[in-house]
Amino acid sequence: MGKEIPSRSEDYSLWYNELVKKADLAEHSDVRGCMVIKPYGYSIWEKMQQALDKMFKDTGHSNAYFPLFVPKSLFEAEEKNAEGFAKECAIVTHYRLKTDPNNKGKLIVDPEARLEEELVVRPTSEAIIWNTYKKWIQSYRDLPILVNQWANVVRWEMRTRLFLRTAEFLWQEGHTAHATADDAVRETVQMLDVYADFAENFMALPVVKGRKSEGERFPGAIDTYCIEAMMQDGKALQAGTSHFLGQNFAKAFNVQFTSKEGKLEHVWGTSWGVSTRLMGALIMAHSDDDGLVLPPKLAPIHVVIVPIFKTEEEFKKITDKVTEISSALRKQGYAVKYDSRDTHKPGFKFAEWELKGVPVRLAIGPRDLENGTVEVARRDTKEKKVMKMDEINTAIPALLDDIQNNIYQKALSYRNNMTTEVNSYDEMKKLLDEKGGFISAHWDGTMETEAAIKEETKATIRCIPLDAKEEEGKCIYTGKLSKRRVLFARAY
Amino acid sequence: MGKEIPSRSEDYSLWYNELVKKADLAEHSDVRGCMVIKPYGYSIWEKMQQALDKMFKDTGHSNAYFPLFVPKSLFEAEEKNAEGFAKECAIVTHYRLKTDPNNKGKLIVDPEARLEEELVVRPTSEAIIWNTYKKWIQSYRDLPILVNQWANVVRWEMRTRLFLRTAEFLWQEGHTAHATADDAVRETVQMLDVYADFAENFMALPVVKGRKSEGERFPGAIDTYCIEAMMQDGKALQAGTSHFLGQNFAKAFNVQFTSKEGKLEHVWGTSWGVSTRLMGALIMAHSDDDGLVLPPKLAPIHVVIVPIFKTEEEFKKITDKVTEISSALRKQGYAVKYDSRDTHKPGFKFAEWELKGVPVRLAIGPRDLENGTVEVARRDTKEKKVMKMDEINTAIPALLDDIQNNIYQKALSYRNNMTTEVNSYDEMKKLLDEKGGFISAHWDGTMETEAAIKEETKATIRCIPLDAKEEEGKCIYTGKLSKRRVLFARAY
């Protein structure tokens, strides 16, 4: 069928790329580093958006929209943030093209249409948003501001990868402003919890909640919290971050408020985001050599029905039955696809819907009609069984719940199996090369040690887990005293 | 309260600007021509998006996402389209900033990071999308492609106006590909009907469906259909367009397919879009000197409840009652806001929610509790009446329907009153200056006449209405024969 993909063990990276393309999720565009998200891929992203958006609103946030462009003078106002993004940003310098005088039909940049001040295409929106918040905030009564934005951002990455790292990507970025440091920290942690909840309960993806080391912090943040997930090749993937910004942006943009006590104070801030990178995490965490495996809560199609027939009459009878079954399932809120194409054989259809990760497949043939049965196949375990047709309507919801749960449990036991406590640097290096995964080890807390380990092993500190217990130990690299273990891994 | 806005008769333009700002819909940003859409304004846009998105999906379309940037060589491929947008586009020329060697802490564009090929920030996405469709289409089996994108676009307009004309705006753009001209025209008209349906049934905005004259067509289209609405100052506003692109983009990007008969043919295309401009139309069409008037189907808050109390005990009793009423209304799907602030008086709250256009306001005081009554005020007509509390739950839905209908009828009779058949140029000029509105007149069908009338009167041909009946007449400008009337107006 020309839709086969390489196996994971053969070439994990190629497996991923081919899967993304062949399952109609995304493809490279002719614009350097930018992808096209295809309809099927986008419909999964829409499911993610809907679930997250509801969670944001349930925690009191509203959506708004801020400009795509950041004037250079605003961009550079918060120094660390500017430094962090200056090296990889797209810059608008002109606002007009004109006909090439030497080559009619071709266009050139009109040198007379140079902007007085260059505009940076937002790599993130703290600068433009805090510059706006200055106008919105005078008094403690104006706080908190709890705003989220769904937007595209651009980071001029040199090495790109569909969904995981692209020059332009889609994301949401929450930006909140608070009267006290405590309020802002509480918000930062709350949104980390929202992300973890989403990852585990919708994406079926177990994550470790933690804090970033200083070296891995968001530029301009005081503290960066993150959720980290484990992919099937033993590499970690940062799936979401939530930043406590302290008063850094408030000071850079002079955002002050009069407190209840009548004092003029700088506002405290947070920002938090997840992006289309989550699509990459979803694909990499669960899929197999036959294609996507989608958790039912994010599947655009829950159930696909394939008719098995030879004659037109058989097809009609099956179709009548399918109409009945699918309308009953749709009434319960499930998305059902009837693949009635007469241009393809059932085997082709089975493979195609497996590739696309539809959680449940029903097959119905003439004998099923006679016996009042249907063949039910689940995508995750590939198990098939024959069921009574009149049980379908109650069995499918339970089956989908079971699939959702099974995918999560499978990922969780894999993740647990791929997390190793290590007490020596040699052991760590050996593990990294032979198995990968999360390595729980003692670290002396310095940026120098972190950088040296990264240089030598390509492993970074993914996070200092929030639930890490206090434990006396010695840094695997320097032998200096350490109070708790951190998680190292090679990462996407 | 500092929230008063000028009256429409005083200064319509200022009334609009102040209303947009004071009702927390949008504001200017520090980025030239770009606006910030504030949470309340954005929540109305979200309602619009939800309704439109459902209509697009119900007509078989899927969402996808294409790159923000268009390489210059793709941008210029369809000549007319390029010519139409070249004069007003933002151009990315560099991908890095660096520290200013003469001024640490400041950044400058790194001259070494110049792009080999400049990127145009999309003013519209035909070029990038047809360049992609080339890869998606081989055979008639791949057609039709029915795709929509929700995105931001940039057009470097010199004179900007919140929502109505901004350098960056949000929109949806549908891009479809078909095997035959007939199919594409059918799609073009179907989407025009979807837009008209949305305008009339959600926005409560009557629109004229028509075709643009050649001079007003979308650059690169064979035919542009549009919906035109009448604002309260007698100016017209184009609220949506749907373009039949013929084979123009297919030819420019070499998109061909093998037909059922085995012939290689160019694909037929359409594109169609509505934008945050609709927010401007919504505001201008219905609002009054006290603020916004929102049709219930797009109102983020349907019912606001204001307690009238002196003592804490009264407040508690009222709040108990409000909890009961609002939870019953919410169960029916209505958004209810309880304005329990103790920092503001009822009069202030009434004015604020009027400014924000909430369709229904309930006020409850101690006497209401005794009598089992509630004061119900509707925003559109300002009528108030006292109702039995136990009738609220059935009365509100009916009242909201009535408001939706009343707003539409009011706009319709205004529009009808502002549409005049005119048979001489003098009469037209007089009408334009004294009354404005749509002027239905004969036109000889030439671009020269259209341009001359525009030059002399600032009125343009808004559209050739689809329902215009054949009628012999003489062009009001040249006296030449004409077969049907067209609609002229000054426009936003």
Short mmCIF file of N, CA and C in Angstrom, two decimals, chain A residues 295-381:
data_model
loop_
_atom_site.label_atom_id
_atom_site.label_comp_id
_atom_site.label_asym_id
_atom_site.label_seq_id
_atom_site.Cartn_x
_atom_site.Cartn_y
_atom_site.Cartn_z
N PRO A 295 -4.75 7.95 22.33
CA PRO A 295 -5.66 7.79 23.46
C PRO A 295 -7.04 8.28 23.04
N PRO A 296 -8.08 7.53 23.38
CA PRO A 296 -9.44 7.90 22.95
C PRO A 296 -9.82 9.35 23.24
N LYS A 297 -9.33 9.91 24.34
CA LYS A 297 -9.75 11.28 24.67
C LYS A 297 -9.22 12.33 23.70
N LEU A 298 -8.23 11.97 22.89
CA LEU A 298 -7.73 12.93 21.91
C LEU A 298 -7.90 12.43 20.47
N ALA A 299 -8.59 11.31 20.32
CA ALA A 299 -8.75 10.75 18.97
C ALA A 299 -9.86 11.47 18.22
N PRO A 300 -9.57 11.98 17.02
CA PRO A 300 -10.62 12.63 16.23
C PRO A 300 -11.70 11.65 15.78
N ILE A 301 -11.30 10.39 15.62
CA ILE A 301 -12.27 9.34 15.29
C ILE A 301 -12.11 8.26 16.37
N HIS A 302 -13.20 7.92 17.04
CA HIS A 302 -13.11 6.90 18.09
C HIS A 302 -13.27 5.50 17.53
N VAL A 303 -14.20 5.38 16.61
CA VAL A 303 -14.54 4.06 16.10
C VAL A 303 -14.62 4.13 14.58
N VAL A 304 -13.92 3.23 13.90
CA VAL A 304 -14.07 3.14 12.46
C VAL A 304 -14.77 1.83 12.14
N ILE A 305 -15.67 1.85 11.21
CA ILE A 305 -16.41 0.64 10.85
C ILE A 305 -16.10 0.28 9.40
N VAL A 306 -15.64 -0.96 9.22
CA VAL A 306 -15.29 -1.43 7.87
C VAL A 306 -16.24 -2.55 7.46
N PRO A 307 -16.93 -2.36 6.35
CA PRO A 307 -17.84 -3.42 5.87
C PRO A 307 -17.06 -4.47 5.07
N ILE A 308 -17.43 -5.73 5.26
CA ILE A 308 -16.80 -6.82 4.49
C ILE A 308 -17.88 -7.38 3.57
N PHE A 309 -17.75 -7.19 2.31
CA PHE A 309 -18.85 -7.59 1.41
C PHE A 309 -18.32 -7.98 0.04
N LYS A 310 -19.13 -8.79 -0.64
CA LYS A 310 -18.80 -9.10 -2.03
C LYS A 310 -19.84 -8.50 -2.97
N THR A 311 -21.10 -8.56 -2.57
CA THR A 311 -22.14 -8.09 -3.49
C THR A 311 -22.71 -6.76 -3.02
N GLU A 312 -23.33 -6.08 -3.94
CA GLU A 312 -23.97 -4.79 -3.66
C GLU A 312 -25.08 -4.98 -2.62
N GLU A 313 -25.73 -6.13 -2.69
CA GLU A 313 -26.83 -6.40 -1.77
C GLU A 313 -26.30 -6.55 -0.34
N GLU A 314 -25.21 -7.29 -0.22
CA GLU A 314 -24.57 -7.42 1.09
C GLU A 314 -24.17 -6.05 1.64
N PHE A 315 -23.58 -5.26 0.76
CA PHE A 315 -23.14 -3.92 1.17
C PHE A 315 -24.32 -3.10 1.73
N LYS A 316 -25.44 -3.18 1.04
CA LYS A 316 -26.61 -2.40 1.48
C LYS A 316 -27.10 -2.85 2.85
N LYS A 317 -27.16 -4.17 3.03
CA LYS A 317 -27.63 -4.68 4.32
C LYS A 317 -26.69 -4.30 5.46
N ILE A 318 -25.39 -4.41 5.17
CA ILE A 318 -24.40 -4.03 6.18
C ILE A 318 -24.53 -2.54 6.51
N THR A 319 -24.69 -1.75 5.45
CA THR A 319 -24.78 -0.31 5.64
C THR A 319 -25.97 0.07 6.52
N ASP A 320 -27.09 -0.62 6.32
CA ASP A 320 -28.26 -0.35 7.17
C ASP A 320 -27.92 -0.59 8.64
N LYS A 321 -27.25 -1.69 8.87
CA LYS A 321 -26.89 -2.04 10.24
C LYS A 321 -25.90 -1.03 10.81
N VAL A 322 -24.94 -0.62 9.98
CA VAL A 322 -23.92 0.34 10.41
C VAL A 322 -24.58 1.67 10.78
N THR A 323 -25.54 2.08 9.99
CA THR A 323 -26.25 3.33 10.27
C THR A 323 -26.85 3.30 11.66
N GLU A 324 -27.43 2.17 11.98
CA GLU A 324 -28.05 1.97 13.29
C GLU A 324 -27.00 2.05 14.41
N ILE A 325 -25.95 1.26 14.25
CA ILE A 325 -24.90 1.21 15.27
C ILE A 325 -24.25 2.59 15.45
N SER A 326 -23.91 3.22 14.33
CA SER A 326 -23.13 4.46 14.45
C SER A 326 -24.00 5.60 14.98
N SER A 327 -25.27 5.60 14.64
CA SER A 327 -26.07 6.72 15.17
C SER A 327 -26.25 6.56 16.68
N ALA A 328 -26.33 5.32 17.14
CA ALA A 328 -26.43 5.11 18.59
C ALA A 328 -25.14 5.54 19.30
N LEU A 329 -23.99 5.24 18.69
CA LEU A 329 -22.72 5.64 19.29
C LEU A 329 -22.54 7.17 19.24
N ARG A 330 -22.93 7.76 18.12
CA ARG A 330 -22.82 9.22 18.00
C ARG A 330 -23.67 9.92 19.05
N LYS A 331 -24.82 9.34 19.33
CA LYS A 331 -25.68 9.94 20.36
C LYS A 331 -24.98 10.00 21.71
N GLN A 332 -24.07 9.07 21.92
CA GLN A 332 -23.30 9.07 23.17
C GLN A 332 -22.07 9.99 23.09
N GLY A 333 -21.91 10.64 21.94
CA GLY A 333 -20.82 11.60 21.83
C GLY A 333 -19.55 11.08 21.18
N TYR A 334 -19.62 9.89 20.61
CA TYR A 334 -18.42 9.33 19.97
C TYR A 334 -18.38 9.68 18.48
N ALA A 335 -17.15 9.88 17.99
CA ALA A 335 -16.97 10.15 16.56
C ALA A 335 -16.78 8.82 15.84
N VAL A 336 -17.69 8.54 14.92
CA VAL A 336 -17.69 7.26 14.22
C VAL A 336 -17.49 7.50 12.73
N LYS A 337 -16.60 6.75 12.14
CA LYS A 337 -16.34 6.85 10.70
C LYS A 337 -16.73 5.55 10.03
N TYR A 338 -17.56 5.64 9.00
CA TYR A 338 -17.89 4.44 8.23
C TYR A 338 -17.06 4.48 6.95
N ASP A 339 -16.15 3.54 6.82
CA ASP A 339 -15.28 3.53 5.65
C ASP A 339 -15.92 2.70 4.55
N SER A 340 -16.79 3.33 3.77
CA SER A 340 -17.59 2.61 2.78
C SER A 340 -16.97 2.64 1.39
N ARG A 341 -15.72 3.06 1.31
CA ARG A 341 -15.09 3.15 -0.02
C ARG A 341 -15.14 1.80 -0.75
N ASP A 342 -15.50 1.83 -2.02
CA ASP A 342 -15.49 0.58 -2.79
C ASP A 342 -14.22 0.48 -3.63
N THR A 343 -13.30 1.40 -3.39
CA THR A 343 -12.05 1.41 -4.16
C THR A 343 -10.92 0.66 -3.44
N HIS A 344 -11.16 0.30 -2.19
CA HIS A 344 -10.10 -0.35 -1.43
C HIS A 344 -10.63 -1.59 -0.71
N LYS A 345 -9.74 -2.58 -0.54
CA LYS A 345 -10.11 -3.81 0.15
C LYS A 345 -10.05 -3.62 1.66
N PRO A 346 -10.78 -4.49 2.40
CA PRO A 346 -10.76 -4.37 3.86
C PRO A 346 -9.35 -4.37 4.46
N GLY A 347 -8.48 -5.22 3.96
CA GLY A 347 -7.12 -5.29 4.52
C GLY A 347 -6.40 -3.94 4.41
N PHE A 348 -6.58 -3.28 3.29
CA PHE A 348 -5.99 -1.96 3.09
C PHE A 348 -6.56 -0.97 4.10
N LYS A 349 -7.87 -1.03 4.26
CA LYS A 349 -8.53 -0.12 5.20
C LYS A 349 -8.06 -0.37 6.64
N PHE A 350 -7.96 -1.67 7.00
CA PHE A 350 -7.49 -1.99 8.35
C PHE A 350 -6.14 -1.33 8.60
N ALA A 351 -5.24 -1.50 7.63
CA ALA A 351 -3.88 -0.96 7.79
C ALA A 351 -3.91 0.56 7.87
N GLU A 352 -4.75 1.18 7.06
CA GLU A 352 -4.79 2.64 7.04
C GLU A 352 -5.29 3.20 8.37
N TRP A 353 -6.33 2.59 8.93
CA TRP A 353 -6.86 3.11 10.20
C TRP A 353 -5.98 2.76 11.38
N GLU A 354 -5.23 1.66 11.23
CA GLU A 354 -4.19 1.38 12.24
C GLU A 354 -3.11 2.44 12.19
N LEU A 355 -2.68 2.78 10.99
CA LEU A 355 -1.67 3.82 10.80
C LEU A 355 -2.14 5.13 11.43
N LYS A 356 -3.43 5.39 11.32
CA LYS A 356 -3.97 6.66 11.84
C LYS A 356 -4.39 6.58 13.30
N GLY A 357 -4.24 5.42 13.90
CA GLY A 357 -4.39 5.31 15.35
C GLY A 357 -5.81 5.31 15.89
N VAL A 358 -6.79 5.00 15.04
CA VAL A 358 -8.18 4.98 15.54
C VAL A 358 -8.32 3.89 16.60
N PRO A 359 -8.79 4.24 17.80
CA PRO A 359 -8.74 3.29 18.92
C PRO A 359 -9.52 1.99 18.72
N VAL A 360 -10.68 2.06 18.07
CA VAL A 360 -11.50 0.84 17.93
C VAL A 360 -11.95 0.67 16.48
N ARG A 361 -11.81 -0.55 15.99
CA ARG A 361 -12.28 -0.85 14.64
C ARG A 361 -13.34 -1.94 14.72
N LEU A 362 -14.45 -1.72 14.04
CA LEU A 362 -15.47 -2.74 13.92
C LEU A 362 -15.46 -3.24 12.49
N ALA A 363 -15.57 -4.56 12.33
CA ALA A 363 -15.71 -5.12 10.99
C ALA A 363 -17.00 -5.93 10.96
N ILE A 364 -17.78 -5.72 9.92
CA ILE A 364 -19.06 -6.41 9.82
C ILE A 364 -19.21 -7.04 8.43
N GLY A 365 -19.44 -8.35 8.42
CA GLY A 365 -19.66 -9.05 7.16
C GLY A 365 -21.02 -9.72 7.15
N PRO A 366 -21.34 -10.41 6.05
CA PRO A 366 -22.67 -11.05 5.91
C PRO A 366 -22.93 -12.07 7.03
N ARG A 367 -21.90 -12.80 7.41
CA ARG A 367 -22.11 -13.79 8.47
C ARG A 367 -22.43 -13.11 9.80
N ASP A 368 -21.79 -11.96 10.04
CA ASP A 368 -22.11 -11.20 11.25
C ASP A 368 -23.58 -10.81 11.28
N LEU A 369 -24.08 -10.39 10.11
CA LEU A 369 -25.50 -10.01 10.04
C LEU A 369 -26.38 -11.19 10.43
N GLU A 370 -26.04 -12.35 9.88
CA GLU A 370 -26.81 -13.56 10.21
C GLU A 370 -26.77 -13.86 11.70
N ASN A 371 -25.57 -13.76 12.28
CA ASN A 371 -25.39 -14.16 13.68
C ASN A 371 -25.62 -13.03 14.68
N GLY A 372 -25.86 -11.82 14.18
CA GLY A 372 -26.01 -10.68 15.08
C GLY A 372 -24.72 -10.40 15.82
N THR A 373 -23.59 -10.49 15.12
CA THR A 373 -22.29 -10.26 15.77
C THR A 373 -21.51 -9.18 15.02
N VAL A 374 -20.40 -8.81 15.62
CA VAL A 374 -19.50 -7.84 15.00
C VAL A 374 -18.10 -8.12 15.54
N GLU A 375 -17.10 -7.93 14.67
CA GLU A 375 -15.72 -8.11 15.13
C GLU A 375 -15.18 -6.79 15.65
N VAL A 376 -14.71 -6.83 16.87
CA VAL A 376 -14.21 -5.61 17.51
C VAL A 376 -12.69 -5.73 17.70
N ALA A 377 -11.94 -4.78 17.13
CA ALA A 377 -10.48 -4.81 17.29
C ALA A 377 -10.04 -3.54 17.98
N ARG A 378 -9.19 -3.69 19.00
CA ARG A 378 -8.66 -2.49 19.64
C ARG A 378 -7.25 -2.22 19.12
N ARG A 379 -6.96 -0.93 18.92
CA ARG A 379 -5.70 -0.54 18.29
C ARG A 379 -4.51 -0.76 19.22
N ASP A 380 -4.72 -0.52 20.52
CA ASP A 380 -3.55 -0.52 21.42
C ASP A 380 -2.92 -1.91 21.58
N THR A 381 -3.76 -2.92 21.84
CA THR A 381 -3.22 -4.27 22.07
C THR A 381 -3.35 -5.16 20.86
#
